[in-house]
mmCIF file with all atom_site columns, C-alpha atoms in Angstrom:
data_model
loop_
_atom_site.group_PDB
_atom_site.id
_atom_site.type_symbol
_atom_site.label_atom_id
_atom_site.label_alt_id
_atom_site.label_comp_id
_atom_site.label_asym_id
_atom_site.label_entity_id
_atom_site.label_seq_id
_atom_site.pdbx_PDB_ins_code
_atom_site.Cartn_x
_atom_site.Cartn_y
_atom_site.Cartn_z
_atom_site.occupancy
_atom_site.B_iso_or_equiv
_atom_site.pdbx_formal_charge
_atom_site.auth_seq_id
_atom_site.auth_comp_id
_atom_site.auth_asym_id
_atom_site.auth_atom_id
_atom_site.pdbx_PDB_model_num
ATOM 1   C CA . UNK M 1 1   ? -17.825 12.168  12.573  1.00 0.00 ? 1   UNK M CA 1
ATOM 2   C CA . UNK M 1 2   ? -20.375 14.495  11.146  1.00 0.00 ? 2   UNK M CA 1
ATOM 3   C CA . UNK M 1 3   ? -23.771 13.069  8.973   1.00 0.00 ? 3   UNK M CA 1
ATOM 4   C CA . UNK M 1 4   ? -25.126 15.140  6.202   1.00 0.00 ? 4   UNK M CA 1
ATOM 5   C CA . UNK M 1 5   ? -27.695 14.837  3.306   1.00 0.00 ? 5   UNK M CA 1
ATOM 6   C CA . UNK M 1 6   ? -25.700 12.683  1.647   1.00 0.00 ? 6   UNK M CA 1
ATOM 7   C CA . UNK M 1 7   ? -22.939 10.516  3.780   1.00 0.00 ? 7   UNK M CA 1
ATOM 8   C CA . UNK M 1 8   ? -20.542 11.386  6.532   1.00 0.00 ? 8   UNK M CA 1
ATOM 9   C CA . UNK M 1 9   ? -17.451 12.698  7.171   1.00 0.00 ? 9   UNK M CA 1
ATOM 10  C CA . UNK M 1 10  ? -15.064 11.009  9.523   1.00 0.00 ? 10  UNK M CA 1
ATOM 11  C CA . UNK M 1 11  ? -12.131 12.828  11.355  1.00 0.00 ? 11  UNK M CA 1
ATOM 12  C CA . UNK M 1 12  ? -9.592  10.617  12.251  1.00 0.00 ? 12  UNK M CA 1
ATOM 13  C CA . UNK M 1 13  ? -6.645  11.062  15.246  1.00 0.00 ? 13  UNK M CA 1
ATOM 14  C CA . UNK M 1 14  ? -3.639  12.850  14.044  1.00 0.00 ? 14  UNK M CA 1
ATOM 15  C CA . UNK M 1 15  ? -1.694  10.015  13.201  1.00 0.00 ? 15  UNK M CA 1
ATOM 16  C CA . UNK M 1 16  ? 2.662   9.896   14.678  1.00 0.00 ? 16  UNK M CA 1
ATOM 17  C CA . UNK M 1 17  ? 4.292   6.840   13.776  1.00 0.00 ? 17  UNK M CA 1
ATOM 18  C CA . UNK M 1 18  ? 7.477   7.196   16.627  1.00 0.00 ? 18  UNK M CA 1
ATOM 19  C CA . UNK M 1 19  ? 10.908  5.900   16.420  1.00 0.00 ? 19  UNK M CA 1
ATOM 20  C CA . UNK M 1 20  ? 13.252  3.910   18.752  1.00 0.00 ? 20  UNK M CA 1
ATOM 21  C CA . UNK M 1 21  ? 15.209  7.934   19.457  1.00 0.00 ? 21  UNK M CA 1
ATOM 22  C CA . UNK M 1 22  ? 11.956  9.315   20.076  1.00 0.00 ? 22  UNK M CA 1
ATOM 23  C CA . UNK M 1 23  ? 11.936  11.495  17.327  1.00 0.00 ? 23  UNK M CA 1
ATOM 24  C CA . UNK M 1 24  ? 8.719   10.546  15.348  1.00 0.00 ? 24  UNK M CA 1
ATOM 25  C CA . UNK M 1 25  ? 6.355   11.581  12.366  1.00 0.00 ? 25  UNK M CA 1
ATOM 26  C CA . UNK M 1 26  ? 3.652   12.971  12.858  1.00 0.00 ? 26  UNK M CA 1
ATOM 27  C CA . UNK M 1 27  ? 0.632   14.579  10.256  1.00 0.00 ? 27  UNK M CA 1
ATOM 28  C CA . UNK M 1 28  ? -2.246  16.432  10.696  1.00 0.00 ? 28  UNK M CA 1
ATOM 29  C CA . UNK M 1 29  ? -5.613  14.725  10.831  1.00 0.00 ? 29  UNK M CA 1
ATOM 30  C CA . UNK M 1 30  ? -7.074  12.174  8.155   1.00 0.00 ? 30  UNK M CA 1
ATOM 31  C CA . UNK M 1 31  ? -10.082 12.959  6.927   1.00 0.00 ? 31  UNK M CA 1
ATOM 32  C CA . UNK M 1 32  ? -13.108 10.437  5.160   1.00 0.00 ? 32  UNK M CA 1
ATOM 33  C CA . UNK M 1 33  ? -16.057 11.404  3.296   1.00 0.00 ? 33  UNK M CA 1
ATOM 34  C CA . UNK M 1 34  ? -18.507 7.868   3.791   1.00 0.00 ? 34  UNK M CA 1
ATOM 35  C CA . UNK M 1 35  ? -21.508 7.184   1.096   1.00 0.00 ? 35  UNK M CA 1
ATOM 36  C CA . UNK M 1 36  ? -23.535 4.464   1.317   1.00 0.00 ? 36  UNK M CA 1
ATOM 37  C CA . UNK M 1 37  ? -22.822 2.304   -2.120  1.00 0.00 ? 37  UNK M CA 1
ATOM 38  C CA . UNK M 1 38  ? -26.035 -0.132  -1.114  1.00 0.00 ? 38  UNK M CA 1
ATOM 39  C CA . UNK M 1 39  ? -27.168 -1.650  1.630   1.00 0.00 ? 39  UNK M CA 1
ATOM 40  C CA . UNK M 1 40  ? -23.746 -4.067  1.714   1.00 0.00 ? 40  UNK M CA 1
ATOM 41  C CA . UNK M 1 41  ? -20.994 -1.324  0.480   1.00 0.00 ? 41  UNK M CA 1
ATOM 42  C CA . UNK M 1 42  ? -19.965 2.228   1.469   1.00 0.00 ? 42  UNK M CA 1
ATOM 43  C CA . UNK M 1 43  ? -17.508 4.973   -1.522  1.00 0.00 ? 43  UNK M CA 1
ATOM 44  C CA . UNK M 1 44  ? -14.717 5.797   0.969   1.00 0.00 ? 44  UNK M CA 1
ATOM 45  C CA . UNK M 1 45  ? -13.215 9.009   -0.389  1.00 0.00 ? 45  UNK M CA 1
ATOM 46  C CA . UNK M 1 46  ? -9.642  9.389   2.286   1.00 0.00 ? 46  UNK M CA 1
ATOM 47  C CA . UNK M 1 47  ? -7.923  13.105  2.154   1.00 0.00 ? 47  UNK M CA 1
ATOM 48  C CA . UNK M 1 48  ? -4.066  12.311  3.124   1.00 0.00 ? 48  UNK M CA 1
ATOM 49  C CA . UNK M 1 49  ? -2.330  15.260  4.981   1.00 0.00 ? 49  UNK M CA 1
ATOM 50  C CA . UNK M 1 50  ? 0.150   17.357  2.061   1.00 0.00 ? 50  UNK M CA 1
ATOM 51  C CA . UNK M 1 51  ? 2.526   17.768  4.973   1.00 0.00 ? 51  UNK M CA 1
ATOM 52  C CA . UNK M 1 52  ? 4.150   15.290  7.458   1.00 0.00 ? 52  UNK M CA 1
ATOM 53  C CA . UNK M 1 53  ? 6.708   16.510  9.437   1.00 0.00 ? 53  UNK M CA 1
ATOM 54  C CA . UNK M 1 54  ? 9.821   14.740  11.149  1.00 0.00 ? 54  UNK M CA 1
ATOM 55  C CA . UNK M 1 55  ? 9.955   16.005  14.909  1.00 0.00 ? 55  UNK M CA 1
ATOM 56  C CA . UNK M 1 56  ? 13.223  15.596  16.607  1.00 0.00 ? 56  UNK M CA 1
ATOM 57  C CA . UNK M 1 57  ? 12.633  13.695  20.394  1.00 0.00 ? 57  UNK M CA 1
ATOM 58  C CA . UNK M 1 58  ? 13.902  17.217  21.775  1.00 0.00 ? 58  UNK M CA 1
ATOM 59  C CA . UNK M 1 59  ? 10.521  18.290  19.364  1.00 0.00 ? 59  UNK M CA 1
ATOM 60  C CA . UNK M 1 60  ? 12.017  20.191  16.948  1.00 0.00 ? 60  UNK M CA 1
ATOM 61  C CA . UNK M 1 61  ? 11.281  19.918  12.734  1.00 0.00 ? 61  UNK M CA 1
ATOM 62  C CA . UNK M 1 62  ? 13.906  18.104  11.805  1.00 0.00 ? 62  UNK M CA 1
ATOM 63  C CA . UNK M 1 63  ? 12.534  17.459  8.163   1.00 0.00 ? 63  UNK M CA 1
ATOM 64  C CA . UNK M 1 64  ? 9.146   16.790  6.279   1.00 0.00 ? 64  UNK M CA 1
ATOM 65  C CA . UNK M 1 65  ? 7.540   14.195  3.611   1.00 0.00 ? 65  UNK M CA 1
ATOM 66  C CA . UNK M 1 66  ? 5.040   16.477  1.238   1.00 0.00 ? 66  UNK M CA 1
ATOM 67  C CA . UNK M 1 67  ? 2.828   14.669  -1.178  1.00 0.00 ? 67  UNK M CA 1
ATOM 68  C CA . UNK M 1 68  ? 1.790   17.386  -3.979  1.00 0.00 ? 68  UNK M CA 1
ATOM 69  C CA . UNK M 1 69  ? -1.505  15.966  -5.114  1.00 0.00 ? 69  UNK M CA 1
ATOM 70  C CA . UNK M 1 70  ? -2.946  12.623  -4.374  1.00 0.00 ? 70  UNK M CA 1
ATOM 71  C CA . UNK M 1 71  ? -6.570  10.754  -4.537  1.00 0.00 ? 71  UNK M CA 1
ATOM 72  C CA . UNK M 1 72  ? -7.016  7.730   -2.458  1.00 0.00 ? 72  UNK M CA 1
ATOM 73  C CA . UNK M 1 73  ? -10.882 5.562   -2.938  1.00 0.00 ? 73  UNK M CA 1
ATOM 74  C CA . UNK M 1 74  ? -11.983 2.291   -1.763  1.00 0.00 ? 74  UNK M CA 1
ATOM 75  C CA . UNK M 1 75  ? -14.906 0.346   -1.037  1.00 0.00 ? 75  UNK M CA 1
ATOM 76  C CA . UNK M 1 76  ? -15.979 -0.858  1.535   1.00 0.00 ? 76  UNK M CA 1
ATOM 77  C CA . UNK M 1 77  ? -18.043 -4.315  2.414   1.00 0.00 ? 77  UNK M CA 1
ATOM 78  C CA . UNK M 1 78  ? -20.282 -4.070  5.990   1.00 0.00 ? 78  UNK M CA 1
ATOM 79  C CA . UNK M 1 79  ? -20.811 -7.734  5.813   1.00 0.00 ? 79  UNK M CA 1
ATOM 80  C CA . UNK M 1 80  ? -17.373 -9.053  4.717   1.00 0.00 ? 80  UNK M CA 1
ATOM 81  C CA . UNK M 1 81  ? -15.651 -6.255  6.916   1.00 0.00 ? 81  UNK M CA 1
ATOM 82  C CA . UNK M 1 82  ? -13.041 -5.946  3.994   1.00 0.00 ? 82  UNK M CA 1
ATOM 83  C CA . UNK M 1 83  ? -12.017 -3.703  1.289   1.00 0.00 ? 83  UNK M CA 1
ATOM 84  C CA . UNK M 1 84  ? -13.302 -4.716  -1.901  1.00 0.00 ? 84  UNK M CA 1
ATOM 85  C CA . UNK M 1 85  ? -12.002 -2.463  -3.857  1.00 0.00 ? 85  UNK M CA 1
ATOM 86  C CA . UNK M 1 86  ? -9.329  0.453   -3.664  1.00 0.00 ? 86  UNK M CA 1
ATOM 87  C CA . UNK M 1 87  ? -7.619  2.768   -5.120  1.00 0.00 ? 87  UNK M CA 1
ATOM 88  C CA . UNK M 1 88  ? -4.933  5.188   -4.241  1.00 0.00 ? 88  UNK M CA 1
ATOM 89  C CA . UNK M 1 89  ? -2.936  7.906   -6.950  1.00 0.00 ? 89  UNK M CA 1
ATOM 90  C CA . UNK M 1 90  ? 0.126   10.165  -5.066  1.00 0.00 ? 90  UNK M CA 1
ATOM 91  C CA . UNK M 1 91  ? 2.216   12.275  -7.470  1.00 0.00 ? 91  UNK M CA 1
ATOM 92  C CA . UNK M 1 92  ? 4.966   14.747  -6.977  1.00 0.00 ? 92  UNK M CA 1
ATOM 93  C CA . UNK M 1 93  ? 5.859   13.139  -3.447  1.00 0.00 ? 93  UNK M CA 1
ATOM 94  C CA . UNK M 1 94  ? 9.247   14.743  -1.679  1.00 0.00 ? 94  UNK M CA 1
ATOM 95  C CA . UNK M 1 95  ? 10.822  14.194  1.063   1.00 0.00 ? 95  UNK M CA 1
ATOM 96  C CA . UNK M 1 96  ? 13.230  15.792  3.182   1.00 0.00 ? 96  UNK M CA 1
ATOM 97  C CA . UNK M 1 97  ? 15.136  13.837  6.536   1.00 0.00 ? 97  UNK M CA 1
ATOM 98  C CA . UNK M 1 98  ? 17.928  13.452  8.351   1.00 0.00 ? 98  UNK M CA 1
ATOM 99  C CA . UNK M 1 99  ? 19.332  10.161  6.858   1.00 0.00 ? 99  UNK M CA 1
ATOM 100 C CA . UNK M 1 100 ? 18.681  12.362  3.261   1.00 0.00 ? 100 UNK M CA 1
ATOM 101 C CA . UNK M 1 101 ? 16.343  13.637  0.714   1.00 0.00 ? 101 UNK M CA 1
ATOM 102 C CA . UNK M 1 102 ? 14.449  11.681  -1.972  1.00 0.00 ? 102 UNK M CA 1
ATOM 103 C CA . UNK M 1 103 ? 11.847  12.072  -4.589  1.00 0.00 ? 103 UNK M CA 1
ATOM 104 C CA . UNK M 1 104 ? 8.975   10.293  -5.708  1.00 0.00 ? 104 UNK M CA 1
ATOM 105 C CA . UNK M 1 105 ? 7.319   11.022  -9.283  1.00 0.00 ? 105 UNK M CA 1
ATOM 106 C CA . UNK M 1 106 ? 4.123   9.245   -9.160  1.00 0.00 ? 106 UNK M CA 1
ATOM 107 C CA . UNK M 1 107 ? 2.495   6.014   -6.820  1.00 0.00 ? 107 UNK M CA 1
ATOM 108 C CA . UNK M 1 108 ? -0.346  4.483   -7.913  1.00 0.00 ? 108 UNK M CA 1
ATOM 109 C CA . UNK M 1 109 ? -2.059  1.648   -6.215  1.00 0.00 ? 109 UNK M CA 1
ATOM 110 C CA . UNK M 1 110 ? -4.698  -1.094  -7.109  1.00 0.00 ? 110 UNK M CA 1
ATOM 111 C CA . UNK M 1 111 ? -6.626  -3.419  -5.540  1.00 0.00 ? 111 UNK M CA 1
ATOM 112 C CA . UNK M 1 112 ? -10.061 -5.344  -5.903  1.00 0.00 ? 112 UNK M CA 1
ATOM 113 C CA . UNK M 1 113 ? -11.787 -8.332  -4.677  1.00 0.00 ? 113 UNK M CA 1
ATOM 114 C CA . UNK M 1 114 ? -14.595 -10.085 -6.566  1.00 0.00 ? 114 UNK M CA 1
ATOM 115 C CA . UNK M 1 115 ? -16.334 -13.620 -5.355  1.00 0.00 ? 115 UNK M CA 1
ATOM 116 C CA . UNK M 1 116 ? -14.198 -16.871 -6.734  1.00 0.00 ? 116 UNK M CA 1
ATOM 117 C CA . UNK M 1 117 ? -15.096 -17.487 -10.352 1.00 0.00 ? 117 UNK M CA 1
ATOM 118 C CA . UNK M 1 118 ? -15.039 -20.995 -9.052  1.00 0.00 ? 118 UNK M CA 1
ATOM 119 C CA . UNK M 1 119 ? -17.498 -20.765 -6.118  1.00 0.00 ? 119 UNK M CA 1
ATOM 120 C CA . UNK M 1 120 ? -15.392 -20.303 -3.426  1.00 0.00 ? 120 UNK M CA 1
ATOM 121 C CA . UNK M 1 121 ? -14.046 -17.720 -1.615  1.00 0.00 ? 121 UNK M CA 1
ATOM 122 C CA . UNK M 1 122 ? -13.043 -14.484 -3.038  1.00 0.00 ? 122 UNK M CA 1
ATOM 123 C CA . UNK M 1 123 ? -10.187 -13.407 -6.250  1.00 0.00 ? 123 UNK M CA 1
ATOM 124 C CA . UNK M 1 124 ? -8.271  -10.489 -5.433  1.00 0.00 ? 124 UNK M CA 1
ATOM 125 C CA . UNK M 1 125 ? -5.739  -8.927  -7.786  1.00 0.00 ? 125 UNK M CA 1
ATOM 126 C CA . UNK M 1 126 ? -3.450  -6.180  -7.143  1.00 0.00 ? 126 UNK M CA 1
ATOM 127 C CA . UNK M 1 127 ? -1.010  -4.095  -8.930  1.00 0.00 ? 127 UNK M CA 1
ATOM 128 C CA . UNK M 1 128 ? 1.661   -1.298  -7.092  1.00 0.00 ? 128 UNK M CA 1
ATOM 129 C CA . UNK M 1 129 ? 3.576   0.727   -9.470  1.00 0.00 ? 129 UNK M CA 1
ATOM 130 C CA . UNK M 1 130 ? 6.053   3.905   -8.590  1.00 0.00 ? 130 UNK M CA 1
ATOM 131 C CA . UNK M 1 131 ? 7.655   6.059   -10.752 1.00 0.00 ? 131 UNK M CA 1
ATOM 132 C CA . UNK M 1 132 ? 10.917  7.974   -11.112 1.00 0.00 ? 132 UNK M CA 1
ATOM 133 C CA . UNK M 1 133 ? 12.385  6.818   -7.076  1.00 0.00 ? 133 UNK M CA 1
ATOM 134 C CA . UNK M 1 134 ? 14.876  8.780   -6.199  1.00 0.00 ? 134 UNK M CA 1
ATOM 135 C CA . UNK M 1 135 ? 17.120  9.047   -2.712  1.00 0.00 ? 135 UNK M CA 1
ATOM 136 C CA . UNK M 1 136 ? 20.816  9.886   -1.855  1.00 0.00 ? 136 UNK M CA 1
ATOM 137 C CA . UNK M 1 137 ? 22.457  12.611  1.219   1.00 0.00 ? 137 UNK M CA 1
ATOM 138 C CA . UNK M 1 138 ? 24.328  15.452  0.969   1.00 0.00 ? 138 UNK M CA 1
ATOM 139 C CA . UNK M 1 139 ? 27.138  13.477  -0.718  1.00 0.00 ? 139 UNK M CA 1
ATOM 140 C CA . UNK M 1 140 ? 25.488  13.107  -3.475  1.00 0.00 ? 140 UNK M CA 1
ATOM 141 C CA . UNK M 1 141 ? 22.408  11.455  -5.482  1.00 0.00 ? 141 UNK M CA 1
ATOM 142 C CA . UNK M 1 142 ? 22.855  7.800   -4.669  1.00 0.00 ? 142 UNK M CA 1
ATOM 143 C CA . UNK M 1 143 ? 20.457  5.439   -6.098  1.00 0.00 ? 143 UNK M CA 1
ATOM 144 C CA . UNK M 1 144 ? 17.557  5.284   -8.466  1.00 0.00 ? 144 UNK M CA 1
ATOM 145 C CA . UNK M 1 145 ? 14.911  3.940   -9.831  1.00 0.00 ? 145 UNK M CA 1
ATOM 146 C CA . UNK M 1 146 ? 13.181  4.750   -13.008 1.00 0.00 ? 146 UNK M CA 1
ATOM 147 C CA . UNK M 1 147 ? 10.673  2.530   -12.350 1.00 0.00 ? 147 UNK M CA 1
ATOM 148 C CA . UNK M 1 148 ? 8.578   -0.197  -9.549  1.00 0.00 ? 148 UNK M CA 1
ATOM 149 C CA . UNK M 1 149 ? 5.705   -2.484  -10.769 1.00 0.00 ? 149 UNK M CA 1
ATOM 150 C CA . UNK M 1 150 ? 4.478   -5.329  -8.972  1.00 0.00 ? 150 UNK M CA 1
ATOM 151 C CA . UNK M 1 151 ? 1.437   -6.951  -9.364  1.00 0.00 ? 151 UNK M CA 1
ATOM 152 C CA . UNK M 1 152 ? -0.599  -10.153 -7.616  1.00 0.00 ? 152 UNK M CA 1
ATOM 153 C CA . UNK M 1 153 ? -3.390  -12.225 -8.448  1.00 0.00 ? 153 UNK M CA 1
ATOM 154 C CA . UNK M 1 154 ? -4.962  -14.881 -5.907  1.00 0.00 ? 154 UNK M CA 1
ATOM 155 C CA . UNK M 1 155 ? -7.598  -17.496 -6.787  1.00 0.00 ? 155 UNK M CA 1
ATOM 156 C CA . UNK M 1 156 ? -10.371 -19.040 -4.404  1.00 0.00 ? 156 UNK M CA 1
ATOM 157 C CA . UNK M 1 157 ? -8.765  -16.814 -1.182  1.00 0.00 ? 157 UNK M CA 1
ATOM 158 C CA . UNK M 1 158 ? -10.331 -17.288 2.252   1.00 0.00 ? 158 UNK M CA 1
ATOM 159 C CA . UNK M 1 159 ? -10.662 -14.162 3.860   1.00 0.00 ? 159 UNK M CA 1
ATOM 160 C CA . UNK M 1 160 ? -10.917 -15.592 7.796   1.00 0.00 ? 160 UNK M CA 1
ATOM 161 C CA . UNK M 1 161 ? -7.344  -17.929 6.705   1.00 0.00 ? 161 UNK M CA 1
ATOM 162 C CA . UNK M 1 162 ? -5.983  -14.640 5.239   1.00 0.00 ? 162 UNK M CA 1
ATOM 163 C CA . UNK M 1 163 ? -7.488  -12.341 8.329   1.00 0.00 ? 163 UNK M CA 1
ATOM 164 C CA . UNK M 1 164 ? -5.276  -15.196 10.700  1.00 0.00 ? 164 UNK M CA 1
ATOM 165 C CA . UNK M 1 165 ? -2.177  -15.362 8.405   1.00 0.00 ? 165 UNK M CA 1
ATOM 166 C CA . UNK M 1 166 ? -2.052  -11.705 8.470   1.00 0.00 ? 166 UNK M CA 1
ATOM 167 C CA . UNK M 1 167 ? -2.370  -10.679 12.018  1.00 0.00 ? 167 UNK M CA 1
ATOM 168 C CA . UNK M 1 168 ? -5.654  -9.391  11.717  1.00 0.00 ? 168 UNK M CA 1
ATOM 169 C CA . UNK M 1 169 ? -7.099  -12.505 13.983  1.00 0.00 ? 169 UNK M CA 1
ATOM 170 C CA . UNK M 1 170 ? -5.914  -13.795 16.935  1.00 0.00 ? 170 UNK M CA 1
ATOM 171 C CA . UNK M 1 171 ? -6.247  -17.519 16.810  1.00 0.00 ? 171 UNK M CA 1
ATOM 172 C CA . UNK M 1 172 ? -3.623  -18.382 14.169  1.00 0.00 ? 172 UNK M CA 1
ATOM 173 C CA . UNK M 1 173 ? -3.207  -22.269 12.887  1.00 0.00 ? 173 UNK M CA 1
ATOM 174 C CA . UNK M 1 174 ? -0.832  -22.752 10.809  1.00 0.00 ? 174 UNK M CA 1
ATOM 175 C CA . UNK M 1 175 ? -1.877  -25.592 9.980   1.00 0.00 ? 175 UNK M CA 1
ATOM 176 C CA . UNK M 1 176 ? -4.323  -24.006 8.060   1.00 0.00 ? 176 UNK M CA 1
ATOM 177 C CA . UNK M 1 177 ? -2.899  -22.593 5.258   1.00 0.00 ? 177 UNK M CA 1
ATOM 178 C CA . UNK M 1 178 ? -3.739  -24.849 2.654   1.00 0.00 ? 178 UNK M CA 1
ATOM 179 C CA . UNK M 1 179 ? -6.988  -23.463 3.120   1.00 0.00 ? 179 UNK M CA 1
ATOM 180 C CA . UNK M 1 180 ? -5.453  -19.792 2.137   1.00 0.00 ? 180 UNK M CA 1
ATOM 181 C CA . UNK M 1 181 ? -6.268  -20.023 -1.476  1.00 0.00 ? 181 UNK M CA 1
ATOM 182 C CA . UNK M 1 182 ? -6.052  -22.237 -4.400  1.00 0.00 ? 182 UNK M CA 1
ATOM 183 C CA . UNK M 1 183 ? -3.375  -20.556 -6.550  1.00 0.00 ? 183 UNK M CA 1
ATOM 184 C CA . UNK M 1 184 ? -1.842  -17.272 -6.881  1.00 0.00 ? 184 UNK M CA 1
ATOM 185 C CA . UNK M 1 185 ? 0.796   -15.320 -8.726  1.00 0.00 ? 185 UNK M CA 1
ATOM 186 C CA . UNK M 1 186 ? 3.044   -12.690 -8.125  1.00 0.00 ? 186 UNK M CA 1
ATOM 187 C CA . UNK M 1 187 ? 5.526   -10.527 -10.678 1.00 0.00 ? 187 UNK M CA 1
ATOM 188 C CA . UNK M 1 188 ? 7.985   -7.463  -9.582  1.00 0.00 ? 188 UNK M CA 1
ATOM 189 C CA . UNK M 1 189 ? 9.582   -5.414  -12.025 1.00 0.00 ? 189 UNK M CA 1
ATOM 190 C CA . UNK M 1 190 ? 12.483  -3.075  -11.359 1.00 0.00 ? 190 UNK M CA 1
ATOM 191 C CA . UNK M 1 191 ? 13.839  -0.362  -14.129 1.00 0.00 ? 191 UNK M CA 1
ATOM 192 C CA . UNK M 1 192 ? 16.196  1.276   -14.817 1.00 0.00 ? 192 UNK M CA 1
ATOM 193 C CA . UNK M 1 193 ? 17.941  1.020   -11.247 1.00 0.00 ? 193 UNK M CA 1
ATOM 194 C CA . UNK M 1 194 ? 21.330  3.388   -10.694 1.00 0.00 ? 194 UNK M CA 1
ATOM 195 C CA . UNK M 1 195 ? 23.342  3.590   -7.482  1.00 0.00 ? 195 UNK M CA 1
ATOM 196 C CA . UNK M 1 196 ? 26.053  6.814   -8.229  1.00 0.00 ? 196 UNK M CA 1
ATOM 197 C CA . UNK M 1 197 ? 29.298  7.046   -5.874  1.00 0.00 ? 197 UNK M CA 1
ATOM 198 C CA . UNK M 1 198 ? 30.316  10.500  -3.772  1.00 0.00 ? 198 UNK M CA 1
ATOM 199 C CA . UNK M 1 199 ? 30.982  12.344  -7.152  1.00 0.00 ? 199 UNK M CA 1
ATOM 200 C CA . UNK M 1 200 ? 28.364  10.934  -8.571  1.00 0.00 ? 200 UNK M CA 1
ATOM 201 C CA . UNK M 1 201 ? 29.661  8.167   -11.440 1.00 0.00 ? 201 UNK M CA 1
ATOM 202 C CA . UNK M 1 202 ? 27.591  5.060   -11.349 1.00 0.00 ? 202 UNK M CA 1
ATOM 203 C CA . UNK M 1 203 ? 28.540  2.194   -8.994  1.00 0.00 ? 203 UNK M CA 1
ATOM 204 C CA . UNK M 1 204 ? 26.040  0.271   -10.553 1.00 0.00 ? 204 UNK M CA 1
ATOM 205 C CA . UNK M 1 205 ? 23.616  0.400   -12.916 1.00 0.00 ? 205 UNK M CA 1
ATOM 206 C CA . UNK M 1 206 ? 20.562  -2.679  -13.991 1.00 0.00 ? 206 UNK M CA 1
ATOM 207 C CA . UNK M 1 207 ? 18.764  -2.012  -17.074 1.00 0.00 ? 207 UNK M CA 1
ATOM 208 C CA . UNK M 1 208 ? 16.383  -4.825  -15.805 1.00 0.00 ? 208 UNK M CA 1
ATOM 209 C CA . UNK M 1 209 ? 15.359  -6.846  -12.826 1.00 0.00 ? 209 UNK M CA 1
ATOM 210 C CA . UNK M 1 210 ? 12.210  -9.171  -12.940 1.00 0.00 ? 210 UNK M CA 1
ATOM 211 C CA . UNK M 1 211 ? 10.825  -11.882 -10.245 1.00 0.00 ? 211 UNK M CA 1
ATOM 212 C CA . UNK M 1 212 ? 7.715   -14.532 -10.859 1.00 0.00 ? 212 UNK M CA 1
ATOM 213 C CA . UNK M 1 213 ? 6.747   -16.373 -7.974  1.00 0.00 ? 213 UNK M CA 1
ATOM 214 C CA . UNK M 1 214 ? 3.516   -18.331 -8.118  1.00 0.00 ? 214 UNK M CA 1
ATOM 215 C CA . UNK M 1 215 ? 2.133   -21.908 -6.606  1.00 0.00 ? 215 UNK M CA 1
ATOM 216 C CA . UNK M 1 216 ? -0.908  -23.826 -7.972  1.00 0.00 ? 216 UNK M CA 1
ATOM 217 C CA . UNK M 1 217 ? -3.230  -26.221 -6.548  1.00 0.00 ? 217 UNK M CA 1
ATOM 218 C CA . UNK M 1 218 ? -2.886  -24.654 -2.707  1.00 0.00 ? 218 UNK M CA 1
ATOM 219 C CA . UNK M 1 219 ? -6.009  -26.547 -1.479  1.00 0.00 ? 219 UNK M CA 1
ATOM 220 C CA . UNK M 1 220 ? -4.968  -29.697 -2.997  1.00 0.00 ? 220 UNK M CA 1
ATOM 221 C CA . UNK M 1 221 ? -2.558  -32.947 -1.627  1.00 0.00 ? 221 UNK M CA 1
ATOM 222 C CA . UNK M 1 222 ? -0.172  -31.845 -4.244  1.00 0.00 ? 222 UNK M CA 1
ATOM 223 C CA . UNK M 1 223 ? 0.424   -28.112 -5.384  1.00 0.00 ? 223 UNK M CA 1
ATOM 224 C CA . UNK M 1 224 ? 3.080   -27.037 -7.983  1.00 0.00 ? 224 UNK M CA 1
ATOM 225 C CA . UNK M 1 225 ? 5.467   -23.739 -7.290  1.00 0.00 ? 225 UNK M CA 1
ATOM 226 C CA . UNK M 1 226 ? 7.062   -21.639 -9.771  1.00 0.00 ? 226 UNK M CA 1
ATOM 227 C CA . UNK M 1 227 ? 9.736   -19.091 -9.408  1.00 0.00 ? 227 UNK M CA 1
ATOM 228 C CA . UNK M 1 228 ? 11.371  -16.945 -12.725 1.00 0.00 ? 228 UNK M CA 1
#
């Protein structure tokens, strides 16, 4: 890492994600530009590799993932040891691999963590939006989705319990599940889903598909679950 007058530049090792057959996805170095927001918070701007290569077990390039434009930013709390805010925008994403080709017009995600309004834990809001997803192989376009939208809101989230249940801590006690949060609301929507045959004909077409899952009073003796 290098320290400048206004912050730090950190270069991470080149990422590699190996597959079971000996192949792997590889990218150039990821760079972090870090500046201090205050005594506890650090602003982080993340620069991703624009090209990720699929390398076969023989060391040959067999595909690639390309990101046209991207913006990834976050706010890190050294006291909480947690991201308190993050937002990411990627566009013009394309992928070519032995399994097929695909594209995504845009992808955006947002997360915000604030002190709980009820004076307990933290409240967390997260959103994800993906536009115009298309995947297929040599036989045809295959599968496409006009949009995918997901959101979640958690109230009175206990960060220690969250880390334990998500595998970030070695100490896991499922008996503490009730301490995770007071309530949660999760929403998922798929729009414009199409599955095409080898000749391009529609085999499946769904206008929209919605799922709502939630729970209230998770930290009480009796909880209320909801599903739509």
